[in-house]
mmCIF file with all atom_site columns, C-alpha atoms in Angstrom:
data_model
loop_
_atom_site.group_PDB
_atom_site.id
_atom_site.type_symbol
_atom_site.label_atom_id
_atom_site.label_alt_id
_atom_site.label_comp_id
_atom_site.label_asym_id
_atom_site.label_entity_id
_atom_site.label_seq_id
_atom_site.pdbx_PDB_ins_code
_atom_site.Cartn_x
_atom_site.Cartn_y
_atom_site.Cartn_z
_atom_site.occupancy
_atom_site.B_iso_or_equiv
_atom_site.pdbx_formal_charge
_atom_site.auth_seq_id
_atom_site.auth_comp_id
_atom_site.auth_asym_id
_atom_site.auth_atom_id
_atom_site.pdbx_PDB_model_num
ATOM 1   C CA . UNK A 1 1   ? 0.000   0.000  0.000   1.00 79.00 ? 26  UNK A CA 1
ATOM 2   C CA . UNK A 1 2   ? 2.816   2.373  0.907   1.00 75.00 ? 27  UNK A CA 1
ATOM 3   C CA . UNK A 1 3   ? 4.473   1.803  -2.449  1.00 79.00 ? 28  UNK A CA 1
ATOM 4   C CA . UNK A 1 4   ? 1.221   2.397  -4.353  1.00 79.00 ? 29  UNK A CA 1
ATOM 5   C CA . UNK A 1 5   ? 0.582   5.673  -2.509  1.00 78.00 ? 30  UNK A CA 1
ATOM 6   C CA . UNK A 1 6   ? 4.132   6.858  -3.170  1.00 76.00 ? 31  UNK A CA 1
ATOM 7   C CA . UNK A 1 7   ? 3.824   5.942  -6.841  1.00 76.00 ? 32  UNK A CA 1
ATOM 8   C CA . UNK A 1 8   ? 0.584   7.928  -7.055  1.00 76.00 ? 33  UNK A CA 1
ATOM 9   C CA . UNK A 1 9   ? 1.674   10.991 -5.089  1.00 72.00 ? 34  UNK A CA 1
ATOM 10  C CA . UNK A 1 10  ? 5.387   11.258 -5.797  1.00 71.00 ? 35  UNK A CA 1
ATOM 11  C CA . UNK A 1 11  ? 5.959   9.521  -9.105  1.00 72.00 ? 36  UNK A CA 1
ATOM 12  C CA . UNK A 1 12  ? 2.791   10.826 -10.741 1.00 72.00 ? 37  UNK A CA 1
ATOM 13  C CA . UNK A 1 13  ? 1.161   7.490  -11.505 1.00 76.00 ? 38  UNK A CA 1
ATOM 14  C CA . UNK A 1 14  ? -2.285  9.030  -11.226 1.00 71.00 ? 39  UNK A CA 1
ATOM 15  C CA . UNK A 1 15  ? -4.187  6.056  -12.653 1.00 78.00 ? 40  UNK A CA 1
ATOM 16  C CA . UNK A 1 16  ? -3.624  4.465  -9.244  1.00 81.00 ? 41  UNK A CA 1
ATOM 17  C CA . UNK A 1 17  ? -6.023  7.013  -7.694  1.00 82.00 ? 42  UNK A CA 1
ATOM 18  C CA . UNK A 1 18  ? -8.995  5.256  -9.270  1.00 82.00 ? 43  UNK A CA 1
ATOM 19  C CA . UNK A 1 19  ? -7.806  1.801  -8.294  1.00 85.00 ? 44  UNK A CA 1
ATOM 20  C CA . UNK A 1 20  ? -7.040  2.818  -4.708  1.00 86.00 ? 45  UNK A CA 1
ATOM 21  C CA . UNK A 1 21  ? -10.374 4.641  -4.484  1.00 87.00 ? 46  UNK A CA 1
ATOM 22  C CA . UNK A 1 22  ? -12.168 1.475  -5.516  1.00 87.00 ? 47  UNK A CA 1
ATOM 23  C CA . UNK A 1 23  ? -10.396 -0.431 -2.743  1.00 87.00 ? 48  UNK A CA 1
ATOM 24  C CA . UNK A 1 24  ? -11.358 2.228  -0.208  1.00 88.00 ? 49  UNK A CA 1
ATOM 25  C CA . UNK A 1 25  ? -14.997 2.147  -1.351  1.00 89.00 ? 50  UNK A CA 1
ATOM 26  C CA . UNK A 1 26  ? -15.119 -1.638 -0.949  1.00 88.00 ? 51  UNK A CA 1
ATOM 27  C CA . UNK A 1 27  ? -13.761 -1.419 2.581   1.00 87.00 ? 52  UNK A CA 1
ATOM 28  C CA . UNK A 1 28  ? -16.100 1.435  3.475   1.00 90.00 ? 53  UNK A CA 1
ATOM 29  C CA . UNK A 1 29  ? -19.159 -0.696 2.709   1.00 89.00 ? 54  UNK A CA 1
ATOM 30  C CA . UNK A 1 30  ? -18.973 -2.007 6.277   1.00 89.00 ? 55  UNK A CA 1
ATOM 31  C CA . UNK A 1 31  ? -19.438 1.465  7.776   1.00 89.00 ? 56  UNK A CA 1
ATOM 32  C CA . UNK A 1 32  ? -22.843 2.694  8.987   1.00 87.00 ? 57  UNK A CA 1
ATOM 33  C CA . UNK A 1 33  ? -22.998 5.896  6.941   1.00 90.00 ? 58  UNK A CA 1
ATOM 34  C CA . UNK A 1 34  ? -26.775 6.217  6.755   1.00 86.00 ? 59  UNK A CA 1
ATOM 35  C CA . UNK A 1 35  ? -28.734 7.618  3.836   1.00 89.00 ? 60  UNK A CA 1
ATOM 36  C CA . UNK A 1 36  ? -27.046 9.799  1.234   1.00 92.00 ? 61  UNK A CA 1
ATOM 37  C CA . UNK A 1 37  ? -23.796 10.753 2.981   1.00 97.00 ? 62  UNK A CA 1
ATOM 38  C CA . UNK A 1 38  ? -21.753 13.651 1.656   1.00 97.00 ? 63  UNK A CA 1
ATOM 39  C CA . UNK A 1 39  ? -18.132 12.805 0.830   1.00 96.00 ? 64  UNK A CA 1
ATOM 40  C CA . UNK A 1 40  ? -15.891 15.867 1.182   1.00 96.00 ? 65  UNK A CA 1
ATOM 41  C CA . UNK A 1 41  ? -12.335 15.717 -0.159  1.00 94.00 ? 66  UNK A CA 1
ATOM 42  C CA . UNK A 1 42  ? -9.512  17.425 1.678   1.00 93.00 ? 67  UNK A CA 1
ATOM 43  C CA . UNK A 1 43  ? -8.802  20.048 -0.987  1.00 91.00 ? 68  UNK A CA 1
ATOM 44  C CA . UNK A 1 44  ? -5.606  21.373 -2.466  1.00 82.00 ? 69  UNK A CA 1
ATOM 45  C CA . UNK A 1 45  ? -5.186  25.107 -2.762  1.00 77.00 ? 70  UNK A CA 1
ATOM 46  C CA . UNK A 1 46  ? -6.825  26.366 -5.932  1.00 69.00 ? 71  UNK A CA 1
ATOM 47  C CA . UNK A 1 47  ? -8.280  22.963 -6.954  1.00 60.00 ? 72  UNK A CA 1
ATOM 48  C CA . UNK A 1 48  ? -12.078 22.710 -6.909  1.00 57.00 ? 73  UNK A CA 1
ATOM 49  C CA . UNK A 1 49  ? -12.741 20.266 -9.722  1.00 53.00 ? 74  UNK A CA 1
ATOM 50  C CA . UNK A 1 50  ? -13.854 16.825 -8.586  1.00 53.00 ? 75  UNK A CA 1
ATOM 51  C CA . UNK A 1 51  ? -12.848 15.387 -11.951 1.00 57.00 ? 76  UNK A CA 1
ATOM 52  C CA . UNK A 1 52  ? -9.158  16.059 -11.254 1.00 62.00 ? 77  UNK A CA 1
ATOM 53  C CA . UNK A 1 53  ? -7.638  12.605 -11.881 1.00 61.00 ? 78  UNK A CA 1
ATOM 54  C CA . UNK A 1 54  ? -4.441  13.537 -10.027 1.00 69.00 ? 79  UNK A CA 1
ATOM 55  C CA . UNK A 1 55  ? -5.902  14.231 -6.597  1.00 81.00 ? 80  UNK A CA 1
ATOM 56  C CA . UNK A 1 56  ? -6.845  11.122 -4.662  1.00 85.00 ? 81  UNK A CA 1
ATOM 57  C CA . UNK A 1 57  ? -9.430  12.724 -2.336  1.00 90.00 ? 82  UNK A CA 1
ATOM 58  C CA . UNK A 1 58  ? -11.429 14.089 -5.288  1.00 87.00 ? 83  UNK A CA 1
ATOM 59  C CA . UNK A 1 59  ? -11.310 10.801 -7.177  1.00 88.00 ? 84  UNK A CA 1
ATOM 60  C CA . UNK A 1 60  ? -12.254 8.842  -4.058  1.00 90.00 ? 85  UNK A CA 1
ATOM 61  C CA . UNK A 1 61  ? -15.191 11.148 -3.248  1.00 92.00 ? 86  UNK A CA 1
ATOM 62  C CA . UNK A 1 62  ? -16.599 10.693 -6.729  1.00 90.00 ? 87  UNK A CA 1
ATOM 63  C CA . UNK A 1 63  ? -16.372 6.891  -6.476  1.00 91.00 ? 88  UNK A CA 1
ATOM 64  C CA . UNK A 1 64  ? -17.655 6.789  -2.895  1.00 94.00 ? 89  UNK A CA 1
ATOM 65  C CA . UNK A 1 65  ? -20.632 9.028  -3.641  1.00 94.00 ? 90  UNK A CA 1
ATOM 66  C CA . UNK A 1 66  ? -21.738 6.694  -6.436  1.00 92.00 ? 91  UNK A CA 1
ATOM 67  C CA . UNK A 1 67  ? -21.163 3.561  -4.361  1.00 91.00 ? 92  UNK A CA 1
ATOM 68  C CA . UNK A 1 68  ? -23.156 4.875  -1.398  1.00 93.00 ? 93  UNK A CA 1
ATOM 69  C CA . UNK A 1 69  ? -25.825 6.748  -3.347  1.00 93.00 ? 94  UNK A CA 1
ATOM 70  C CA . UNK A 1 70  ? -24.504 9.869  -1.693  1.00 95.00 ? 95  UNK A CA 1
ATOM 71  C CA . UNK A 1 71  ? -23.178 13.213 -2.821  1.00 95.00 ? 96  UNK A CA 1
ATOM 72  C CA . UNK A 1 72  ? -19.716 14.379 -3.705  1.00 92.00 ? 97  UNK A CA 1
ATOM 73  C CA . UNK A 1 73  ? -18.902 17.417 -1.642  1.00 93.00 ? 98  UNK A CA 1
ATOM 74  C CA . UNK A 1 74  ? -16.136 18.696 -3.901  1.00 91.00 ? 99  UNK A CA 1
ATOM 75  C CA . UNK A 1 75  ? -15.958 22.444 -3.660  1.00 91.00 ? 100 UNK A CA 1
ATOM 76  C CA . UNK A 1 76  ? -17.726 22.643 -0.276  1.00 95.00 ? 101 UNK A CA 1
ATOM 77  C CA . UNK A 1 77  ? -14.497 22.723 1.730   1.00 95.00 ? 102 UNK A CA 1
ATOM 78  C CA . UNK A 1 78  ? -11.940 25.181 0.391   1.00 94.00 ? 103 UNK A CA 1
ATOM 79  C CA . UNK A 1 79  ? -8.251  25.601 1.114   1.00 93.00 ? 104 UNK A CA 1
ATOM 80  C CA . UNK A 1 80  ? -7.645  29.322 1.373   1.00 93.00 ? 105 UNK A CA 1
ATOM 81  C CA . UNK A 1 81  ? -3.887  29.484 1.039   1.00 92.00 ? 106 UNK A CA 1
ATOM 82  C CA . UNK A 1 82  ? -0.938  27.460 -0.192  1.00 91.00 ? 107 UNK A CA 1
ATOM 83  C CA . UNK A 1 83  ? 0.906   25.653 2.610   1.00 89.00 ? 108 UNK A CA 1
ATOM 84  C CA . UNK A 1 84  ? 4.196   23.782 2.816   1.00 84.00 ? 109 UNK A CA 1
ATOM 85  C CA . UNK A 1 85  ? 3.942   20.009 2.462   1.00 81.00 ? 110 UNK A CA 1
ATOM 86  C CA . UNK A 1 86  ? 3.180   18.352 5.784   1.00 81.00 ? 111 UNK A CA 1
ATOM 87  C CA . UNK A 1 87  ? 5.698   15.557 5.152   1.00 77.00 ? 112 UNK A CA 1
ATOM 88  C CA . UNK A 1 88  ? 8.705   17.642 6.204   1.00 81.00 ? 113 UNK A CA 1
ATOM 89  C CA . UNK A 1 89  ? 7.120   19.167 9.319   1.00 85.00 ? 114 UNK A CA 1
ATOM 90  C CA . UNK A 1 90  ? 7.100   18.186 12.978  1.00 85.00 ? 115 UNK A CA 1
ATOM 91  C CA . UNK A 1 91  ? 3.797   17.404 14.691  1.00 84.00 ? 116 UNK A CA 1
ATOM 92  C CA . UNK A 1 92  ? 3.583   20.913 16.162  1.00 87.00 ? 117 UNK A CA 1
ATOM 93  C CA . UNK A 1 93  ? 4.496   22.519 12.845  1.00 90.00 ? 118 UNK A CA 1
ATOM 94  C CA . UNK A 1 94  ? 1.794   20.449 11.099  1.00 88.00 ? 119 UNK A CA 1
ATOM 95  C CA . UNK A 1 95  ? -0.870  21.829 13.442  1.00 89.00 ? 120 UNK A CA 1
ATOM 96  C CA . UNK A 1 96  ? 0.285   25.406 12.818  1.00 91.00 ? 121 UNK A CA 1
ATOM 97  C CA . UNK A 1 97  ? 0.551   24.769 9.072   1.00 90.00 ? 122 UNK A CA 1
ATOM 98  C CA . UNK A 1 98  ? -3.152  23.946 8.687   1.00 92.00 ? 123 UNK A CA 1
ATOM 99  C CA . UNK A 1 99  ? -4.542  26.254 11.376  1.00 93.00 ? 124 UNK A CA 1
ATOM 100 C CA . UNK A 1 100 ? -7.194  28.433 9.726   1.00 94.00 ? 125 UNK A CA 1
ATOM 101 C CA . UNK A 1 101 ? -6.401  27.135 6.229   1.00 95.00 ? 126 UNK A CA 1
ATOM 102 C CA . UNK A 1 102 ? -9.899  25.795 5.436   1.00 96.00 ? 127 UNK A CA 1
ATOM 103 C CA . UNK A 1 103 ? -13.249 27.494 4.981   1.00 96.00 ? 128 UNK A CA 1
ATOM 104 C CA . UNK A 1 104 ? -16.683 26.497 3.749   1.00 97.00 ? 129 UNK A CA 1
ATOM 105 C CA . UNK A 1 105 ? -18.038 27.600 0.400   1.00 95.00 ? 130 UNK A CA 1
ATOM 106 C CA . UNK A 1 106 ? -21.080 29.861 0.426   1.00 95.00 ? 131 UNK A CA 1
ATOM 107 C CA . UNK A 1 107 ? -23.484 26.973 -0.243  1.00 94.00 ? 132 UNK A CA 1
ATOM 108 C CA . UNK A 1 108 ? -21.838 24.399 2.067   1.00 96.00 ? 133 UNK A CA 1
ATOM 109 C CA . UNK A 1 109 ? -24.186 25.031 4.992   1.00 95.00 ? 134 UNK A CA 1
ATOM 110 C CA . UNK A 1 110 ? -27.241 24.015 2.976   1.00 96.00 ? 135 UNK A CA 1
ATOM 111 C CA . UNK A 1 111 ? -25.456 20.930 1.596   1.00 96.00 ? 136 UNK A CA 1
ATOM 112 C CA . UNK A 1 112 ? -24.041 19.667 4.904   1.00 98.00 ? 137 UNK A CA 1
ATOM 113 C CA . UNK A 1 113 ? -26.565 20.628 7.592   1.00 97.00 ? 138 UNK A CA 1
ATOM 114 C CA . UNK A 1 114 ? -28.120 17.552 9.208   1.00 96.00 ? 139 UNK A CA 1
ATOM 115 C CA . UNK A 1 115 ? -26.238 15.119 6.953   1.00 96.00 ? 140 UNK A CA 1
ATOM 116 C CA . UNK A 1 116 ? -23.525 12.538 7.534   1.00 96.00 ? 141 UNK A CA 1
ATOM 117 C CA . UNK A 1 117 ? -20.337 14.135 6.262   1.00 97.00 ? 142 UNK A CA 1
ATOM 118 C CA . UNK A 1 118 ? -17.304 11.982 5.475   1.00 97.00 ? 143 UNK A CA 1
ATOM 119 C CA . UNK A 1 119 ? -13.995 13.796 5.041   1.00 97.00 ? 144 UNK A CA 1
ATOM 120 C CA . UNK A 1 120 ? -11.734 11.898 2.635   1.00 95.00 ? 145 UNK A CA 1
ATOM 121 C CA . UNK A 1 121 ? -7.944  12.092 2.455   1.00 92.00 ? 146 UNK A CA 1
ATOM 122 C CA . UNK A 1 122 ? -5.159  9.777  1.390   1.00 88.00 ? 147 UNK A CA 1
ATOM 123 C CA . UNK A 1 123 ? -2.959  9.423  4.485   1.00 86.00 ? 148 UNK A CA 1
ATOM 124 C CA . UNK A 1 124 ? -3.470  10.162 8.180   1.00 89.00 ? 149 UNK A CA 1
ATOM 125 C CA . UNK A 1 125 ? -0.263  10.992 10.010  1.00 84.00 ? 150 UNK A CA 1
ATOM 126 C CA . UNK A 1 126 ? -0.820  13.306 12.973  1.00 85.00 ? 151 UNK A CA 1
ATOM 127 C CA . UNK A 1 127 ? -4.461  14.106 12.300  1.00 88.00 ? 152 UNK A CA 1
ATOM 128 C CA . UNK A 1 128 ? -3.733  17.829 11.962  1.00 90.00 ? 153 UNK A CA 1
ATOM 129 C CA . UNK A 1 129 ? -5.346  18.160 8.530   1.00 92.00 ? 154 UNK A CA 1
ATOM 130 C CA . UNK A 1 130 ? -8.471  16.162 9.340   1.00 93.00 ? 155 UNK A CA 1
ATOM 131 C CA . UNK A 1 131 ? -8.920  18.058 12.633  1.00 93.00 ? 156 UNK A CA 1
ATOM 132 C CA . UNK A 1 132 ? -8.634  21.413 10.880  1.00 95.00 ? 157 UNK A CA 1
ATOM 133 C CA . UNK A 1 133 ? -11.123 20.290 8.221   1.00 96.00 ? 158 UNK A CA 1
ATOM 134 C CA . UNK A 1 134 ? -13.517 18.841 10.815  1.00 96.00 ? 159 UNK A CA 1
ATOM 135 C CA . UNK A 1 135 ? -13.533 22.037 12.869  1.00 96.00 ? 160 UNK A CA 1
ATOM 136 C CA . UNK A 1 136 ? -14.666 23.986 9.816   1.00 97.00 ? 161 UNK A CA 1
ATOM 137 C CA . UNK A 1 137 ? -17.234 21.425 8.664   1.00 98.00 ? 162 UNK A CA 1
ATOM 138 C CA . UNK A 1 138 ? -18.818 21.318 12.131  1.00 97.00 ? 163 UNK A CA 1
ATOM 139 C CA . UNK A 1 139 ? -19.798 24.976 11.607  1.00 97.00 ? 164 UNK A CA 1
ATOM 140 C CA . UNK A 1 140 ? -22.378 23.691 9.084   1.00 97.00 ? 165 UNK A CA 1
ATOM 141 C CA . UNK A 1 141 ? -23.997 21.547 11.819  1.00 97.00 ? 166 UNK A CA 1
ATOM 142 C CA . UNK A 1 142 ? -23.930 18.122 10.159  1.00 97.00 ? 167 UNK A CA 1
ATOM 143 C CA . UNK A 1 143 ? -25.628 15.138 11.796  1.00 95.00 ? 168 UNK A CA 1
ATOM 144 C CA . UNK A 1 144 ? -22.198 13.537 12.132  1.00 95.00 ? 169 UNK A CA 1
ATOM 145 C CA . UNK A 1 145 ? -18.739 14.121 10.734  1.00 96.00 ? 170 UNK A CA 1
ATOM 146 C CA . UNK A 1 146 ? -16.423 11.187 10.028  1.00 95.00 ? 171 UNK A CA 1
ATOM 147 C CA . UNK A 1 147 ? -13.168 10.774 8.190   1.00 94.00 ? 172 UNK A CA 1
ATOM 148 C CA . UNK A 1 148 ? -11.988 8.099  5.819   1.00 94.00 ? 173 UNK A CA 1
ATOM 149 C CA . UNK A 1 149 ? -8.378  7.665  4.781   1.00 91.00 ? 174 UNK A CA 1
ATOM 150 C CA . UNK A 1 150 ? -6.597  5.196  2.599   1.00 87.00 ? 175 UNK A CA 1
ATOM 151 C CA . UNK A 1 151 ? -3.734  4.639  5.040   1.00 85.00 ? 176 UNK A CA 1
ATOM 152 C CA . UNK A 1 152 ? -2.174  5.612  8.314   1.00 82.00 ? 177 UNK A CA 1
ATOM 153 C CA . UNK A 1 153 ? 1.476   6.493  8.496   1.00 77.00 ? 178 UNK A CA 1
ATOM 154 C CA . UNK A 1 154 ? 3.932   4.646  10.699  1.00 62.00 ? 179 UNK A CA 1
ATOM 155 C CA . UNK A 1 155 ? 3.928   7.635  13.049  1.00 57.00 ? 180 UNK A CA 1
ATOM 156 C CA . UNK A 1 156 ? 0.161   7.335  13.527  1.00 50.00 ? 181 UNK A CA 1
ATOM 157 C CA . UNK A 1 157 ? 0.384   3.616  14.176  1.00 45.00 ? 182 UNK A CA 1
ATOM 158 C CA . UNK A 1 158 ? 3.148   4.119  16.784  1.00 52.00 ? 183 UNK A CA 1
ATOM 159 C CA . UNK A 1 159 ? 1.081   6.807  18.538  1.00 52.00 ? 184 UNK A CA 1
ATOM 160 C CA . UNK A 1 160 ? -1.819  4.401  19.044  1.00 48.00 ? 185 UNK A CA 1
ATOM 161 C CA . UNK A 1 161 ? -4.360  6.328  16.939  1.00 47.00 ? 186 UNK A CA 1
#
């Protein structure tokens, strides 16, 4: 799994995003997501197009929304500024890096209120990104807010998360 993620993210083998998304959707079938969940990708700065074949969270949200008869929430969570890559930062620096970086689009409240919202990202390391995204999404008052990731890093596994 680690090798496939690195090939997708670092080496640009973007066709793996669809294959890995399909695997994630199969595994997610065991989760109690309720009726018509909204799958929200962790966005990149300046990218709002769910058809972007190079960004795993967007690809996964499209596949998950079809598989669960839900909605793709692409464009509902926005990244407001470019940030350094998290991979080279300490845990504390990661928290600071994503503090205040997300906001909701103008129509997100209507789309998310009272619904099950599933935040989708590729890798969970410290949880800084998903926490920052969750804090913003909770402003829309969803029924519940969950996260779904393809993998956990070794650091996350060692921490007991």
